[in-house]
Amino acid sequence: MLSTMQDVPLTVTRILEHGALVHGESQITTWTGEGEPHRRSFREAGERAHQLAHALRDDLGVSGDERVATLMWNNAEHVEAYYAIPSMGAVLHTLNLRLPAEQLVFIVNHAADRVVIANGSLLPLLAPLLPQLPTLEHVVVSGPGDRSLLDGAGVSVHDYEELLAGKPTVFDWPEIDERQAAAMCYTSGTTGDPKGVVYSHRSIYLHSMQVNMAQSMGLTDLDTTLVVVPQFHVNAWGLPHATFMSGINMLMPDRFLQPAPLAEMIESERPTHAAAVPTIWQGLLAELTAKPRDVSSLTQVTIGGSACPPSLMAAFDDLGMRVCHAWGMTETSPLGTIARPPAHVVGTEEEFAYRLTQGRFPAGVEARLTGPGGERLPWDGESAGELEVRGPWIAGAYYGGSDGEPLRPADKFSEDGWLKTGDVGTISADGFLTLTDRAKDVIKSGGEWISSVDLENALMSHPDVTEAAVVAVPDERWGERPLATVVLREGSTADFASLRAFLADEGKIAKWQLPERWSIVEAVPKTSVGKFDKKVIRKRYAEGDLDVTKL
Ligand code: ADP
């Protein structure tokens, strides 16, 4: 028997129209670095999204499901693009401006982008790539920048504001099938070529509802969220959509992502929530320690993208900022789990341990663990295996190019269609995920696994260690052993033996897991999205570029 309910498509257009109308007074504030920040209401941004759609259609001829790329920071114009492009039926393709040039070239060509909207400050990055981007015909420039860099590059150059000026503020949005592509984002390609994840209108809609649930970020129009996580990285964790659904104000840092301006914008704009990867928060913490500021408005912080070190969570607790840890990937939209402790531990000693897990699965994400031999493992909090997930906002394939079939590589998708995350961990009986490693980072020593993450967290809880990354290196006797690379606080006199003793102290780390190879580094290399880049460390070690001491 069929239901008697209306079959109304879940679309990005609907989120836009709702936000612009019902939450028209909510604000997008964009930091400008000097003087007053720039303020725009949801109503104005909504009107401008209609105007942008007119400009793209009438002036640049964007039609059908063409991809329109953005090369932009987090700002109000980027939010407008987020809504105009999918609502007109085209596909928003956010370009990760931190990717190496050859990967950017690869993804623009793979997606066959014909139009790119770029912030003027990013033209020095874009201009040299243009000769290698044959499909690109139009560059729309937003904000200040040296436009002469594009002279003679064989593309039409437009000014964003001039394109919008005088355009009608009503665009007749098409009816869209909710399963159609709305946006795409390529994985950062830590292994092989970047792969394109294509989000549907439906997946974005459902994911935004999940982000807004009380058990997830749970924000309302009383809140202002500081969106540090870039809009070019997994849709800024869904915040530009979730905000329009619930009227949550947005504070956008634009290109001012260094600790000092972040601290300044928190003090003056008083956001209540912020979202970013741990490295950003480590930087902010050091800044606030060196130069205290009034950050009392900021009471909730969502941290994800890589594991939140316990020391960081504790330090933020002391500052009155409650960290909520979350896990996800480009392929999962990204919200996969979020660590809101269960009612029965709130206020008890157990609570902190729950908060340190990657978090609990929401109803929309089904999970299972697969052991090394392909066997299903129980949710007992102890059996560690590769995490596989499925759900309405989880990728089931990668983009195969305009003529190609979707790609389902066997190492990424199971035969029955689940996403293989490449993350290794345990799940407790009440659905909390604890990641112990990435499948490719786990250290396989004499038939046993050593978690590089456990070693890193233990090292980073040492008062003299600012950063630590541990990788597996080949070992004749054991197959693999851990190599610890550490960044020491300025003026520290800690030596390797004392760090090793610190790890062994109080049974923090089992004796057989203690690293014997150590190296001091100036900084841990980071990927384009600010995660520890262990591939680079392994390479440096293999090429003899690291000064390693063996204890
Ligand atoms: P990439 O795979 O290129 O790094 P993603 O940004 O999609 O791109 O990264 C997803 C991965 O980041 C996850 O598979 C996981 O390994 C890691 N990750 C994300 N959140 C967390 C977290 N809270 N704790 C530990 N690892 C995390």
Short mmCIF file of N, CA, C and O in Angstrom, two decimals, residues 215 322 339-355 360 430 432:
data_model
loop_
_atom_site.label_atom_id
_atom_site.label_comp_id
_atom_site.label_asym_id
_atom_site.label_seq_id
_atom_site.Cartn_x
_atom_site.Cartn_y
_atom_site.Cartn_z
N GLN A 215 20.89 16.72 19.39
CA GLN A 215 21.97 15.79 19.69
C GLN A 215 23.16 15.96 18.76
O GLN A 215 24.17 15.29 18.90
N ARG A 322 33.03 24.48 25.58
CA ARG A 322 32.80 23.05 25.63
C ARG A 322 33.00 22.45 24.25
O ARG A 322 32.32 22.81 23.29
N ALA A 339 29.86 13.40 19.46
CA ALA A 339 30.04 12.86 20.82
C ALA A 339 29.27 13.64 21.87
O ALA A 339 29.83 14.44 22.62
N ARG A 340 27.96 13.42 21.91
CA ARG A 340 27.15 13.93 23.03
C ARG A 340 26.99 12.75 23.98
O ARG A 340 26.36 11.75 23.61
N PRO A 341 27.55 12.84 25.18
CA PRO A 341 27.51 11.69 26.09
C PRO A 341 26.08 11.29 26.45
O PRO A 341 25.19 12.15 26.47
N PRO A 342 25.84 10.00 26.74
CA PRO A 342 24.50 9.58 27.09
C PRO A 342 24.09 10.13 28.46
O PRO A 342 24.95 10.40 29.30
N ALA A 343 22.79 10.26 28.66
CA ALA A 343 22.26 10.90 29.87
C ALA A 343 22.85 10.31 31.16
O ALA A 343 23.18 11.04 32.09
N HIS A 344 23.04 8.98 31.17
CA HIS A 344 23.41 8.36 32.46
C HIS A 344 24.84 8.67 32.89
O HIS A 344 25.20 8.39 34.03
N VAL A 345 25.66 9.25 32.01
CA VAL A 345 27.02 9.59 32.48
C VAL A 345 27.21 11.09 32.69
O VAL A 345 28.23 11.53 33.21
N VAL A 346 26.23 11.87 32.28
CA VAL A 346 26.39 13.33 32.38
C VAL A 346 26.59 13.70 33.85
O VAL A 346 25.83 13.29 34.72
N GLY A 347 27.64 14.48 34.08
CA GLY A 347 27.94 14.90 35.46
C GLY A 347 28.76 13.88 36.24
O GLY A 347 29.12 14.13 37.38
N THR A 348 29.07 12.74 35.65
CA THR A 348 29.90 11.74 36.35
C THR A 348 31.32 11.77 35.77
O THR A 348 31.58 12.44 34.77
N GLU A 349 32.18 10.98 36.40
CA GLU A 349 33.57 10.92 35.94
C GLU A 349 33.70 10.29 34.55
O GLU A 349 34.69 10.50 33.86
N GLU A 350 32.71 9.50 34.19
CA GLU A 350 32.78 8.81 32.89
C GLU A 350 32.54 9.75 31.70
O GLU A 350 32.82 9.40 30.57
N GLU A 351 31.99 10.91 32.00
CA GLU A 351 31.55 11.78 30.91
C GLU A 351 32.69 12.17 29.97
O GLU A 351 32.53 12.14 28.74
N PHE A 352 33.84 12.51 30.54
CA PHE A 352 34.94 12.99 29.71
C PHE A 352 35.36 11.92 28.70
O PHE A 352 35.62 12.21 27.53
N ALA A 353 35.40 10.66 29.17
CA ALA A 353 35.81 9.57 28.27
C ALA A 353 34.85 9.45 27.09
O ALA A 353 35.26 9.23 25.95
N TYR A 354 33.57 9.64 27.34
CA TYR A 354 32.59 9.59 26.25
C TYR A 354 32.80 10.74 25.27
O TYR A 354 32.67 10.59 24.07
N ARG A 355 33.14 11.91 25.84
CA ARG A 355 33.32 13.07 24.97
C ARG A 355 34.54 12.91 24.08
O ARG A 355 34.63 13.52 23.01
N ARG A 360 28.60 9.27 18.71
CA ARG A 360 27.52 8.31 18.51
C ARG A 360 26.95 8.44 17.11
O ARG A 360 26.86 9.55 16.58
N ASP A 430 26.36 0.93 23.05
CA ASP A 430 25.43 2.03 22.90
C ASP A 430 25.78 2.95 21.72
O ASP A 430 25.36 4.11 21.67
N PHE A 432 28.76 4.21 20.38
CA PHE A 432 29.83 5.22 20.34
C PHE A 432 31.05 4.64 19.62
O PHE A 432 31.53 3.56 19.95
#
